[in-house]
mmCIF file of C-alpha atoms in Angstrom:
data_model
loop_
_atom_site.group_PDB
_atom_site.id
_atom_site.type_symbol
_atom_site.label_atom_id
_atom_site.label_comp_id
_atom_site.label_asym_id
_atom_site.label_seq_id
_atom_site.Cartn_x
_atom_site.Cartn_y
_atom_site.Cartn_z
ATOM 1 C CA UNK A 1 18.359 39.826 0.770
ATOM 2 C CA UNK A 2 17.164 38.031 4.311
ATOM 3 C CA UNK A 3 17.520 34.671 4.606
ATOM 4 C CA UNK A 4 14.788 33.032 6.157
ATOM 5 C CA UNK A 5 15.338 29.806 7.865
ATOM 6 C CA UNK A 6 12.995 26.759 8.619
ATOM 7 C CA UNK A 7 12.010 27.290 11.642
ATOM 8 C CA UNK A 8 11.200 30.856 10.711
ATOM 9 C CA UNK A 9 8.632 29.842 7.969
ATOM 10 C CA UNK A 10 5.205 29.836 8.493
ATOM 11 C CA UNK A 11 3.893 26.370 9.008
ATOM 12 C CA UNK A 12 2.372 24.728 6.227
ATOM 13 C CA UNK A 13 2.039 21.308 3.860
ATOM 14 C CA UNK A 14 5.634 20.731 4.038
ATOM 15 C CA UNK A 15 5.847 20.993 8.011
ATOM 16 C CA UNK A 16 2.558 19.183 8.522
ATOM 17 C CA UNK A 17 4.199 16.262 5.943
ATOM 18 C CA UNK A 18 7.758 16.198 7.959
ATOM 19 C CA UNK A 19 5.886 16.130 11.540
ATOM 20 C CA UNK A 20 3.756 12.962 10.036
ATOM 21 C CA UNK A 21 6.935 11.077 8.809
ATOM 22 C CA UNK A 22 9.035 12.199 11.324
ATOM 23 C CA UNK A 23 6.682 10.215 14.009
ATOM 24 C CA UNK A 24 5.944 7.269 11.588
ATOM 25 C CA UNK A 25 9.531 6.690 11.587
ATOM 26 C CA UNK A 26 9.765 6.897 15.381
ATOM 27 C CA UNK A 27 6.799 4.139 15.308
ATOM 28 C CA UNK A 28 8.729 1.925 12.847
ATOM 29 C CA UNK A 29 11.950 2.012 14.210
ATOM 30 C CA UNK A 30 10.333 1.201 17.927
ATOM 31 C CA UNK A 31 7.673 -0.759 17.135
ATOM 32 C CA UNK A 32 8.230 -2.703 13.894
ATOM 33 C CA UNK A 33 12.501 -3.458 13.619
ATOM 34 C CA UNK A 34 12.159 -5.315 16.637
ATOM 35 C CA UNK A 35 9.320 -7.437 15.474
ATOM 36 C CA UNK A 36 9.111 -8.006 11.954
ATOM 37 C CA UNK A 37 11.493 -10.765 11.218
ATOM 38 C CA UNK A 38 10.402 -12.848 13.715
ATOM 39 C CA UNK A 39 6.474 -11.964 12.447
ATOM 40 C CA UNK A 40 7.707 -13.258 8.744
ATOM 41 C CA UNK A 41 8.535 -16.861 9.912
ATOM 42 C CA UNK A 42 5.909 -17.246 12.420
ATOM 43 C CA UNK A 43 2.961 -14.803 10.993
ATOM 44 C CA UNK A 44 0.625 -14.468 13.710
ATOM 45 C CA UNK A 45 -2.724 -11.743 13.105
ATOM 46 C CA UNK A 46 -2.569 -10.856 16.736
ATOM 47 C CA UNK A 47 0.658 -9.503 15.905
ATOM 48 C CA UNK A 48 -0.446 -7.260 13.192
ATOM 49 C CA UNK A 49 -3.635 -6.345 15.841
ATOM 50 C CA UNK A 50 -1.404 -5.060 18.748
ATOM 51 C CA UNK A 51 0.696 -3.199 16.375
ATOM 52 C CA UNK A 52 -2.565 -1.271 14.819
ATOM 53 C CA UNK A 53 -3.818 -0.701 18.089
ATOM 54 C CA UNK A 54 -0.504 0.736 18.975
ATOM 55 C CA UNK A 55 -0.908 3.016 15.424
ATOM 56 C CA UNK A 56 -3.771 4.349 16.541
ATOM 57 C CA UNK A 57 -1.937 6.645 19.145
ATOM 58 C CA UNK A 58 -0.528 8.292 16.779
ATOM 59 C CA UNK A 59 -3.736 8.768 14.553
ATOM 60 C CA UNK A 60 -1.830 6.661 11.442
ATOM 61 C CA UNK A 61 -5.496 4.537 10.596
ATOM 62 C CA UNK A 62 -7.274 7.928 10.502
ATOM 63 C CA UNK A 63 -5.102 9.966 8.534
ATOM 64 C CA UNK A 64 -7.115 9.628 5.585
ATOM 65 C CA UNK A 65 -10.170 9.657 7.404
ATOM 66 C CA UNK A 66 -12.560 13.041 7.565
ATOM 67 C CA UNK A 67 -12.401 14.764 10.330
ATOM 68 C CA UNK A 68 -16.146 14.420 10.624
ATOM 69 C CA UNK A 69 -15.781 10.989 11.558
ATOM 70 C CA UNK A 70 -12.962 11.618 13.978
ATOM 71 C CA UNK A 71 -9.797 11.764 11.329
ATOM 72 C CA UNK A 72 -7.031 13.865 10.077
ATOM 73 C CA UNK A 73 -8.497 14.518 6.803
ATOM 74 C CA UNK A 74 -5.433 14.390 4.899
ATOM 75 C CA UNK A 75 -5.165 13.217 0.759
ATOM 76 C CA UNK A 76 -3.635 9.995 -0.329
ATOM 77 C CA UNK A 77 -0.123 11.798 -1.248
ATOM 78 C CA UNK A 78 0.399 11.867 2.588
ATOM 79 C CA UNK A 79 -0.489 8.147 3.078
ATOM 80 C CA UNK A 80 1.910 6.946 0.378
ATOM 81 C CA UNK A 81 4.125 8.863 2.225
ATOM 82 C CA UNK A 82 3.595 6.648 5.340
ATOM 83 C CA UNK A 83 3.409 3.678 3.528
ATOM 84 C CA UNK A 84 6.959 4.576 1.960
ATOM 85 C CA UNK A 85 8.430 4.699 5.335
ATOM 86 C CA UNK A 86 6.409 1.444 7.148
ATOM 87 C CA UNK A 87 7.277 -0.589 4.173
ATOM 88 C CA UNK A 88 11.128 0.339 4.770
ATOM 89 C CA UNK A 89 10.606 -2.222 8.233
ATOM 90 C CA UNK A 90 7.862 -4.319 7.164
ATOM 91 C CA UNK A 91 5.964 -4.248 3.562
ATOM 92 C CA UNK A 92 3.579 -6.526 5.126
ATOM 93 C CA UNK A 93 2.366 -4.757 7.872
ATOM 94 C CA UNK A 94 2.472 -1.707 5.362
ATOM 95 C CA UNK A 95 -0.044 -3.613 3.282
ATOM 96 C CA UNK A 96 -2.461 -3.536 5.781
ATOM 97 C CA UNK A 97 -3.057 0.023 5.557
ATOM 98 C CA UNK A 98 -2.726 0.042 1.834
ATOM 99 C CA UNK A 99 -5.937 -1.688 2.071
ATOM 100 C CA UNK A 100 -7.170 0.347 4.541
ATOM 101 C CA UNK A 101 -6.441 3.762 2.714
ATOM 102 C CA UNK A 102 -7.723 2.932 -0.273
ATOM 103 C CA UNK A 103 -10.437 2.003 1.425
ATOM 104 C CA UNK A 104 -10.506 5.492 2.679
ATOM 105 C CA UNK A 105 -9.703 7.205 -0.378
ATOM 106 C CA UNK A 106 -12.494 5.588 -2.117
ATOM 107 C CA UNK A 107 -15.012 6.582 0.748
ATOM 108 C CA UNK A 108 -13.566 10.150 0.595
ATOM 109 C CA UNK A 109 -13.974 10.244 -3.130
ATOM 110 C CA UNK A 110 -17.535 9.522 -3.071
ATOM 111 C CA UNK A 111 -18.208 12.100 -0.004
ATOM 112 C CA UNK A 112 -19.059 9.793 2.119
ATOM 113 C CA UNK A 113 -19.780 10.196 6.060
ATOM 114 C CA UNK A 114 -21.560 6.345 6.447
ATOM 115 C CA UNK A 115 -17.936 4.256 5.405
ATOM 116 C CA UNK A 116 -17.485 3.702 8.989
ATOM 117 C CA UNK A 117 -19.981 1.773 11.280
ATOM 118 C CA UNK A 118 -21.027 3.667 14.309
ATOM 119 C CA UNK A 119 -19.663 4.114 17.491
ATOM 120 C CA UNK A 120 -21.610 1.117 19.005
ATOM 121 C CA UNK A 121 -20.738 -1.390 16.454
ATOM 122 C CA UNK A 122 -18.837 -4.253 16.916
ATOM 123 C CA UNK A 123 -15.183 -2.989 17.598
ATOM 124 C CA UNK A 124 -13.460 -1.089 20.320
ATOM 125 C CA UNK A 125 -11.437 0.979 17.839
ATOM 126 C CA UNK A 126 -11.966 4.481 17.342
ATOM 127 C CA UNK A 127 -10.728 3.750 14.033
ATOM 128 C CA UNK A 128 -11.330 0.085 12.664
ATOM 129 C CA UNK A 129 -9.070 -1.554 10.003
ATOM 130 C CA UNK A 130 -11.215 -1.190 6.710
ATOM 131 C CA UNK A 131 -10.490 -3.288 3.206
ATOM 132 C CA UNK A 132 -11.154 -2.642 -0.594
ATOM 133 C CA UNK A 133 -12.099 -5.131 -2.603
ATOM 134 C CA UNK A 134 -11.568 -3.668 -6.186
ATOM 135 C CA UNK A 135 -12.863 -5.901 -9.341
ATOM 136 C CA UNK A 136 -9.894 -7.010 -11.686
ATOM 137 C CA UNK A 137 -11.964 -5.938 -14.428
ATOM 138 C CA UNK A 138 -14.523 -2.908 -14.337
ATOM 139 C CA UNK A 139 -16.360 -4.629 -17.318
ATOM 140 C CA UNK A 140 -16.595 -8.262 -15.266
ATOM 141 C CA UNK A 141 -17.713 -7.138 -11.819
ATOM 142 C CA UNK A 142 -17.579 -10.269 -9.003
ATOM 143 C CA UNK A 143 -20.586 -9.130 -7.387
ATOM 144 C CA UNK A 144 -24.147 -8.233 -7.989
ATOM 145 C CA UNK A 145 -26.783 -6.607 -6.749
ATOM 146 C CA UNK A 146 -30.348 -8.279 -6.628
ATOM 147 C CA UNK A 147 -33.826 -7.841 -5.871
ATOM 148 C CA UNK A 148 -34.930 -11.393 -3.916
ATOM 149 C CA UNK A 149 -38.338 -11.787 -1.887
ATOM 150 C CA UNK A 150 -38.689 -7.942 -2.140
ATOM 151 C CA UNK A 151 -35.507 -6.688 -0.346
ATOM 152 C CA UNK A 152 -32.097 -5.929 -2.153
ATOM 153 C CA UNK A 153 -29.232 -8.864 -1.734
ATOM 154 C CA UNK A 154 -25.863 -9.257 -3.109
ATOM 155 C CA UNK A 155 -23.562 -12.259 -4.305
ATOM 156 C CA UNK A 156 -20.573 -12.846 -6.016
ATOM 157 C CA UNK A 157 -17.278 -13.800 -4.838
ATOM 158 C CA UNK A 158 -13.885 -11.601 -5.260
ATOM 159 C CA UNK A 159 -10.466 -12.009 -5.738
ATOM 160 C CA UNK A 160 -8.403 -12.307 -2.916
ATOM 161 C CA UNK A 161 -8.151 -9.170 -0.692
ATOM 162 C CA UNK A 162 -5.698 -8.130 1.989
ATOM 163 C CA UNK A 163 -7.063 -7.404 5.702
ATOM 164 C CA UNK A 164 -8.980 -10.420 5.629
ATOM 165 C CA UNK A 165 -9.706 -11.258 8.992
ATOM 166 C CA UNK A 166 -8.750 -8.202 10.363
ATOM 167 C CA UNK A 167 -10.978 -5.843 8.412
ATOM 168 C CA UNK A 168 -14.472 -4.666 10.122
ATOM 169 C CA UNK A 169 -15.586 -2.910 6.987
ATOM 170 C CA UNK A 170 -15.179 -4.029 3.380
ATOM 171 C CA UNK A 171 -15.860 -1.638 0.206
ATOM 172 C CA UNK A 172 -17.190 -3.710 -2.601
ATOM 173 C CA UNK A 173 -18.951 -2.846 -5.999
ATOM 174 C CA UNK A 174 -21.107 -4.402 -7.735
ATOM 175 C CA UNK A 175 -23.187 -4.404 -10.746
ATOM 176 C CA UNK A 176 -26.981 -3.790 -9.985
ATOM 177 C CA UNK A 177 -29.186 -6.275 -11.532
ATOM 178 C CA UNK A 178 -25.777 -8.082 -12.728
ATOM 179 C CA UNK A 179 -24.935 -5.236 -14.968
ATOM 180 C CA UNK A 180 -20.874 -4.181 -14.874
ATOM 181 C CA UNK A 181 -22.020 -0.783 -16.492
ATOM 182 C CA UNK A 182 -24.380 0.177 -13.764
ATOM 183 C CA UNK A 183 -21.962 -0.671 -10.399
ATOM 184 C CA UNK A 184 -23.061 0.014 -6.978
ATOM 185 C CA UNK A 185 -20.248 0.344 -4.100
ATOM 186 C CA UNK A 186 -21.589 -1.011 -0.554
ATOM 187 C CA UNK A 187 -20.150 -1.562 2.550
ATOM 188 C CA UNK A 188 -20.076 -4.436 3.965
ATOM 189 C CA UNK A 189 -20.040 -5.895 7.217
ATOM 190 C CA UNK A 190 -17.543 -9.128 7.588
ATOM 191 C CA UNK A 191 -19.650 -10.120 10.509
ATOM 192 C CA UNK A 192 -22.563 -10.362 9.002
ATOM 193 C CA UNK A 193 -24.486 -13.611 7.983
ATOM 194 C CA UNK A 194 -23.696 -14.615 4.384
ATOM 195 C CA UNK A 195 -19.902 -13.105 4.481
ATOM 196 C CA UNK A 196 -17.410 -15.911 4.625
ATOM 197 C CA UNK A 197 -13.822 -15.489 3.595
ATOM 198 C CA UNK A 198 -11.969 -18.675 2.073
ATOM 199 C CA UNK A 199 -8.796 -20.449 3.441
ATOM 200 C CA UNK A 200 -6.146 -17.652 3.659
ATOM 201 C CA UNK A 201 -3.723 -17.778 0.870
ATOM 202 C CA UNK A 202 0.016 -18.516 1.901
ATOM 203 C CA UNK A 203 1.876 -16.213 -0.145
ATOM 204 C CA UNK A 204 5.360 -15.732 -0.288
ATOM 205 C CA UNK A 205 5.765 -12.114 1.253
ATOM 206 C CA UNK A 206 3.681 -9.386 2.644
ATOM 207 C CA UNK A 207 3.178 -12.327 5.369
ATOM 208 C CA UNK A 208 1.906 -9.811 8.238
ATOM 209 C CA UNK A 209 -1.045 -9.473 6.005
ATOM 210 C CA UNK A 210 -3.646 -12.132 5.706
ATOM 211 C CA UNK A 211 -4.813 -12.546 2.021
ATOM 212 C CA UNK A 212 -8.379 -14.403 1.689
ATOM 213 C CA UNK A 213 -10.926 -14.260 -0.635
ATOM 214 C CA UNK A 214 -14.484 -12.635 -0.251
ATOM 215 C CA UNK A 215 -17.767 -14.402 -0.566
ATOM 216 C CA UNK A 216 -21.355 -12.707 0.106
ATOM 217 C CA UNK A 217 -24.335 -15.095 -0.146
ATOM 218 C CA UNK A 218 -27.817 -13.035 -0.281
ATOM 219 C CA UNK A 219 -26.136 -10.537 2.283
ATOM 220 C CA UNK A 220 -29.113 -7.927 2.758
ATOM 221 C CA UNK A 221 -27.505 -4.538 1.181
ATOM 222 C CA UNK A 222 -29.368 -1.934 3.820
ATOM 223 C CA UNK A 223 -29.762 1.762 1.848
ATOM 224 C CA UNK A 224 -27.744 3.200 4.624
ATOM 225 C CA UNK A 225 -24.697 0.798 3.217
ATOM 226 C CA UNK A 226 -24.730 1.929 -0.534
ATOM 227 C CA UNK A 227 -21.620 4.494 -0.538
ATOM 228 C CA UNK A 228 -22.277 5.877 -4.281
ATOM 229 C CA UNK A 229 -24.305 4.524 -7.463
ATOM 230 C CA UNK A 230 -24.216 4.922 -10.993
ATOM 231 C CA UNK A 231 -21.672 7.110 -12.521
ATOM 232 C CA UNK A 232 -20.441 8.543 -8.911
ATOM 233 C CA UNK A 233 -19.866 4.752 -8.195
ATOM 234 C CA UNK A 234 -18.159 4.536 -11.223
ATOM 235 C CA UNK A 235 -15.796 7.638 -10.180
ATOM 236 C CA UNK A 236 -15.368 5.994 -7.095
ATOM 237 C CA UNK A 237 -13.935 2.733 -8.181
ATOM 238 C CA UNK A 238 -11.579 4.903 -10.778
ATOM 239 C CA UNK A 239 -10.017 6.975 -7.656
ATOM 240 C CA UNK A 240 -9.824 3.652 -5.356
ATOM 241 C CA UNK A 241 -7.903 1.554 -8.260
ATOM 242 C CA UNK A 242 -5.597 4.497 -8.769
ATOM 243 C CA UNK A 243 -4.913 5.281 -4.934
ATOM 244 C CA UNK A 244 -4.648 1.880 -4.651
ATOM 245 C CA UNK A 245 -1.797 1.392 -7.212
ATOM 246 C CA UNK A 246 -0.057 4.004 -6.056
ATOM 247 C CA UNK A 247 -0.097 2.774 -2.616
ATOM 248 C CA UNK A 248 1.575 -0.779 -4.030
ATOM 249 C CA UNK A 249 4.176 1.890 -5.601
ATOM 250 C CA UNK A 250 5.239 3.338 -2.345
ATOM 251 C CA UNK A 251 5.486 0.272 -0.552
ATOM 252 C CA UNK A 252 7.598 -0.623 -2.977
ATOM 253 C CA UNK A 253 9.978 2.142 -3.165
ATOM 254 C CA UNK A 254 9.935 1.884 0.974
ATOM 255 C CA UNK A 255 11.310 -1.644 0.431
ATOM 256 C CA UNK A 256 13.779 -0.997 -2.249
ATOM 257 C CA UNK A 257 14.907 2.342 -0.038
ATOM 258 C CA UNK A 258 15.420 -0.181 2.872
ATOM 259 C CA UNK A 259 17.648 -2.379 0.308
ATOM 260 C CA UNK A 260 19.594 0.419 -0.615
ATOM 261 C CA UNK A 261 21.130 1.513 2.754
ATOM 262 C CA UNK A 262 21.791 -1.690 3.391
ATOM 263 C CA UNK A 263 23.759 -1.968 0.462
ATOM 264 C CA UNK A 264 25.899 1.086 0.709
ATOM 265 C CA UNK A 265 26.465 0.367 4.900
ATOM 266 C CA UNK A 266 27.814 -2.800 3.660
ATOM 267 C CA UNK A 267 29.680 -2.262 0.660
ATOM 268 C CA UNK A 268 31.472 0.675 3.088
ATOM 269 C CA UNK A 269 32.176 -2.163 5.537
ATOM 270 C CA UNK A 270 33.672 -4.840 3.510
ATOM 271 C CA UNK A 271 36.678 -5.314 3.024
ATOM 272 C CA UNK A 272 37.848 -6.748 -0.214
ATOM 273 C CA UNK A 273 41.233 -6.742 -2.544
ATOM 274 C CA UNK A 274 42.949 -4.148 -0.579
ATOM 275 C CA UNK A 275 40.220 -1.640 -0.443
ATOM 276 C CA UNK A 276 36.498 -1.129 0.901
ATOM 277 C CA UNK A 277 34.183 -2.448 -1.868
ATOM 278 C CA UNK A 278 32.143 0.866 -2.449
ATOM 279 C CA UNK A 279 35.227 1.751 -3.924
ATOM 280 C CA UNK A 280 35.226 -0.684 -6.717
ATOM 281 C CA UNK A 281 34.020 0.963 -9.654
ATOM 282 C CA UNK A 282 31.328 -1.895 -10.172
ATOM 283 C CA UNK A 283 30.072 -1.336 -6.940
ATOM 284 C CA UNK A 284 29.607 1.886 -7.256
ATOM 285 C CA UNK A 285 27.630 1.555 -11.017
ATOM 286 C CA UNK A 286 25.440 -0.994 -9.236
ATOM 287 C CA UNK A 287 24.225 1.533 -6.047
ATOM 288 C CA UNK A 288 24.220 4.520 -8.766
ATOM 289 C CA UNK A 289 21.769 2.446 -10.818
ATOM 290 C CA UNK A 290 19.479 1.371 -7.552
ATOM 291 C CA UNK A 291 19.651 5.359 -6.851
ATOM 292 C CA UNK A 292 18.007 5.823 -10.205
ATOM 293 C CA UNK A 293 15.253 3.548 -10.138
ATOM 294 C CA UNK A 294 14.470 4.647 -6.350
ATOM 295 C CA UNK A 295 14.505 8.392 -7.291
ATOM 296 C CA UNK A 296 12.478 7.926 -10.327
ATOM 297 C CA UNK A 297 10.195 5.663 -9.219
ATOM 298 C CA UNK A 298 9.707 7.737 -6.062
ATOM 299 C CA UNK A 299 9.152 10.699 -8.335
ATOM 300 C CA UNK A 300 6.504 8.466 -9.928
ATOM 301 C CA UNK A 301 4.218 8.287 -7.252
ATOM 302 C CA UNK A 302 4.347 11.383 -5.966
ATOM 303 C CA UNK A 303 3.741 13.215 -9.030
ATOM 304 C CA UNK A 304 0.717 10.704 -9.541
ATOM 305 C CA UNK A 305 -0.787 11.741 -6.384
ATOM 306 C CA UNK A 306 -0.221 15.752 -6.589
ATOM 307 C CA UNK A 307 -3.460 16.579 -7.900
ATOM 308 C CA UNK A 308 -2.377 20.274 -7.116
ATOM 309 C CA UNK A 309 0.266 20.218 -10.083
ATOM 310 C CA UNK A 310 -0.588 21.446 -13.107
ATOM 311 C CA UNK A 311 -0.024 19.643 -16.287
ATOM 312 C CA UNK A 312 -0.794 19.015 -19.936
ATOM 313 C CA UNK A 313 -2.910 16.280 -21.248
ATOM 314 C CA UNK A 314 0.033 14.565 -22.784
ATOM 315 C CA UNK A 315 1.687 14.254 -19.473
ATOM 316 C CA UNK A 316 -1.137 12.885 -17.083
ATOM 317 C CA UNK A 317 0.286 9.742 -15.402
ATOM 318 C CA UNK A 318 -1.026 5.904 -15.433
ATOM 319 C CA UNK A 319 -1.380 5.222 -12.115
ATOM 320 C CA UNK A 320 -1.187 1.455 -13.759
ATOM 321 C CA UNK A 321 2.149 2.143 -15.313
ATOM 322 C CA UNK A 322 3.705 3.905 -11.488
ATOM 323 C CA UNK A 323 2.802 0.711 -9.673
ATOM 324 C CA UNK A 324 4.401 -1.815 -12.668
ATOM 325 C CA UNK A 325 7.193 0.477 -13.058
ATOM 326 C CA UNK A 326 8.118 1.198 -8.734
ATOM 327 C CA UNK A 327 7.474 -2.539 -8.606
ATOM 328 C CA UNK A 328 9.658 -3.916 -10.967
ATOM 329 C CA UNK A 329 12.552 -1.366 -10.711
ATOM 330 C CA UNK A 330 12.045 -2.420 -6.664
ATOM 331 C CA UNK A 331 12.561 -5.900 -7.260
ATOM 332 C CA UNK A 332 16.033 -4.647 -9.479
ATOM 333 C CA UNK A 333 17.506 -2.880 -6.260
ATOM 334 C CA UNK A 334 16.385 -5.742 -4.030
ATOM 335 C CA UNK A 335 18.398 -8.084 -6.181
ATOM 336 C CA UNK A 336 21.497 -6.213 -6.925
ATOM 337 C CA UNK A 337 21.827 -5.207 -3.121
ATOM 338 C CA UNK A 338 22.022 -9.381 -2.451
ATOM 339 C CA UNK A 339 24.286 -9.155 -5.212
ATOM 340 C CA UNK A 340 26.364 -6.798 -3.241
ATOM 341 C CA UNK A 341 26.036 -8.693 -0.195
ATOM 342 C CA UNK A 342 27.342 -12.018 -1.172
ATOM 343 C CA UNK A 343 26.177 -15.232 0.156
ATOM 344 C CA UNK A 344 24.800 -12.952 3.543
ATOM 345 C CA UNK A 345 22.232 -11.122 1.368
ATOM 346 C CA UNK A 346 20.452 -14.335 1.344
ATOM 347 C CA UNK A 347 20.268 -14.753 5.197
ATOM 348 C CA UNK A 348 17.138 -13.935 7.202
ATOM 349 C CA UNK A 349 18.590 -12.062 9.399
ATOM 350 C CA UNK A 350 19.874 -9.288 6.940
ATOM 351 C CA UNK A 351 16.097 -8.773 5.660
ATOM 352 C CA UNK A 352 16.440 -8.289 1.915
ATOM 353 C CA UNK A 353 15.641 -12.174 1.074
ATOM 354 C CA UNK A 354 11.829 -11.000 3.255
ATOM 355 C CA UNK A 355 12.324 -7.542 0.964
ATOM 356 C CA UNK A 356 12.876 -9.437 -2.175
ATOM 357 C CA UNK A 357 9.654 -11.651 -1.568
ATOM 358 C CA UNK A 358 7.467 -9.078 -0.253
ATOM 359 C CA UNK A 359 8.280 -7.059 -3.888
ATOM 360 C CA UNK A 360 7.625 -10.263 -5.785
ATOM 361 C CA UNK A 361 4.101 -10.092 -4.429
ATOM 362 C CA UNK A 362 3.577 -6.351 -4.802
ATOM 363 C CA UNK A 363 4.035 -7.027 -8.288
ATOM 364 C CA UNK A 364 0.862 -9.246 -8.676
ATOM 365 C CA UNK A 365 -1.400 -6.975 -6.238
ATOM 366 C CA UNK A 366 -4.108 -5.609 -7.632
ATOM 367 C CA UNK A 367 -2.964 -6.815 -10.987
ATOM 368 C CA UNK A 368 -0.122 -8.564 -12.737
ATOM 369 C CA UNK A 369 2.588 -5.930 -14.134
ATOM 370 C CA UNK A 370 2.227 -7.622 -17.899
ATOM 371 C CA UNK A 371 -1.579 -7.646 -17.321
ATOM 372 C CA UNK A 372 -1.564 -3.506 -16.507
ATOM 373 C CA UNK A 373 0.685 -3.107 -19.684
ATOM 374 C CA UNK A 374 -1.116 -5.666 -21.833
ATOM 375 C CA UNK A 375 -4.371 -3.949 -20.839
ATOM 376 C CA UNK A 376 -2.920 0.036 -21.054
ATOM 377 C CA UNK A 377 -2.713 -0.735 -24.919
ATOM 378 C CA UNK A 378 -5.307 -2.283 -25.496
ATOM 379 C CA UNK A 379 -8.226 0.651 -23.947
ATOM 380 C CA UNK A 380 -6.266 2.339 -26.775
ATOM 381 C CA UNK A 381 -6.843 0.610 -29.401
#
């Protein structure tokens, strides 16, 4: 029998996957290590703009954009992928297109070719930074949609929402008339009169993002900015929530990734009791136990975004579940890898304190991990 090698294959989903990671990583390691520590103590948005703008030449904002609108067209199992890899530098700056591809992935879900504003709106971008702002609960929607003086308006205010600032397009959904069980999503524009965002929120990682809440104050809603109504809105929101979740996931496994070669480059360094510390059997339980929450919350994620797979009923995953269980198993490696590094793993300079912090917050985005198990029992019950 043959063998055939690699580079004797015919190209396909594998090779088109390794050429995207393969240049993300080239963009983190050039353009993000140098930065990123720095942009944690001092967070400054132009920061985060000159680094999308420098995205853009490799197409990263429009991979999950159609190609209709000037994209790569590629599904959400290829921008987890990315954000895996970005978050390994900088979970923050990863963030910022976690909003922006779910953003995408909603738009995609509902077919749209209008999420975008034209080429003549108000940004220079081919491709501008977009946000999502989902609803905690489907059943107690933020926003509704009104007649008033016979045109159609919409209210509310959100939950805080990452990209604030630096978004030019916002998904929202709303109820029509008020009503949760009839939503609406529409796009908004930030610039527009009656959008305000509140004081931005100073959390404790993910600081390359700026967190803000959304507030829309009889904002006309235009029929060209309704994405999907009614059940397909409905559909929507489900794909953007679970997208979005998985997104959180693979930021998460990016930053406990990150933590883990760290840990093993160090333990292989230091010297300790007449031997290297990765040869202490301790050590080496602790970085076999990291090693098995990466590799199974990795797995995770990427089997809850391979809608090619085929599987039983009984085995469909929670997209809630993947996010609480990458996020907390994350926040395990991040701490046992300071555990391995002494009194240094708490030092700026070595990253995992920023790691351990930018985690803490991944766990509350979206939702809080006891919330999403709370709640997965009780739609059971």
């Amino acid at each position: 029998m043959t063998r055939t090698t690699d580079s004797e294959k015919p190209p396909g989903a594998g090779s088109v996957y390794a050429e995207i990671i393969s240049e993300c990583d080239r963009f983190a390691r050039k353009e993000l290590r140098p930065c990123v520590l720095d942009a944690d103590l001092s967070p400054d948005p132009e920061v985060a703009r000159g680094l999308w703008r420098k995205s853009l030449e490799l197409d990263l904002p429009g991979l999950l954009v159609s190609e209709s609108r000037g994209g790569a067209g590629m599904n959400p199992l290829t921008g987890a992928m990315v954000l895996d890899r970005l978050a390994m530098e900088c979970a923050g700056f990863a963030s910022i297109f976690a909003f922006h591809y779910a953003a995408c992935a909603a738009a995609m879900a509902a077919g749209s070719g209008n999420f975008f504003p034209s080429p003549a709106g108000a940004t220079d971008d081919p491709i501008p930074v977009a946000a999502l702002c989902l609803p905690s609960d489907p059943e107690d929607m933020p926003f509704a949609v009104t007649e008033k003086n016979g045109r159609r308006v919409i209210n509310g205010s959100g939950r805080p929402m990452g990209n604030a600032g630096l978004a030019k397009t916002v998904i929202v959904f709303a109820g029509r008339n008020g009503n949760p069980g009839d939503p609406v999503a529409v796009r908004i524009d930030p610039s527009a009169a009656g959008v305000s965002t509140g004081e931005p929120l100073h959390l404790p990682g993910l600081k390359m993002n700026t967190f803000a809440a959304l507030a829309l104050d009889d904002v006309p809603v235009e029929d060209q900015a309704v994405l999907a109504a009614g059940d397909a809105a409905g559909k929507m929101m489900k794909a953007a929530a679970k997208a979005f979740y998985a997104f959180a996931a693979a930021m998460a496994m990016g930053c406990a990734r990150s933590a883990l070669h760290k840990a093993k480059v160090y333990a292989g360094q230091r010297y300790q009791f007449k031997k290297m510390i990765i040869q202490h059997q301790e050590i080496q339980r602790l970085l076999g136990d990291m090693s098995l929450k990466l590799n199974m919350g990795t797995a995770g994620y990427l089997d809850l975004l391979d809608t090619e797979r085929w599987r039983p009923l009984f085995l469909s995953p929670d997209a809630s579940l993947v996010k609480a269980f990458c996020t907390d198993a994350a926040l395990d490696v991040l701490m046992d890898a300071i555990q391995i590094h002494g009194g240094y793993g708490y030092m700026h300079e070595y990253g995992l304190e920023k790691g351990m912090r930018d985690v803490k917050v991944l766990q509350v985005l979206g939702e809080t991990n006891p919330y999403l198990l709370v709640r997965h029992i009780a739609d059971g019950l």
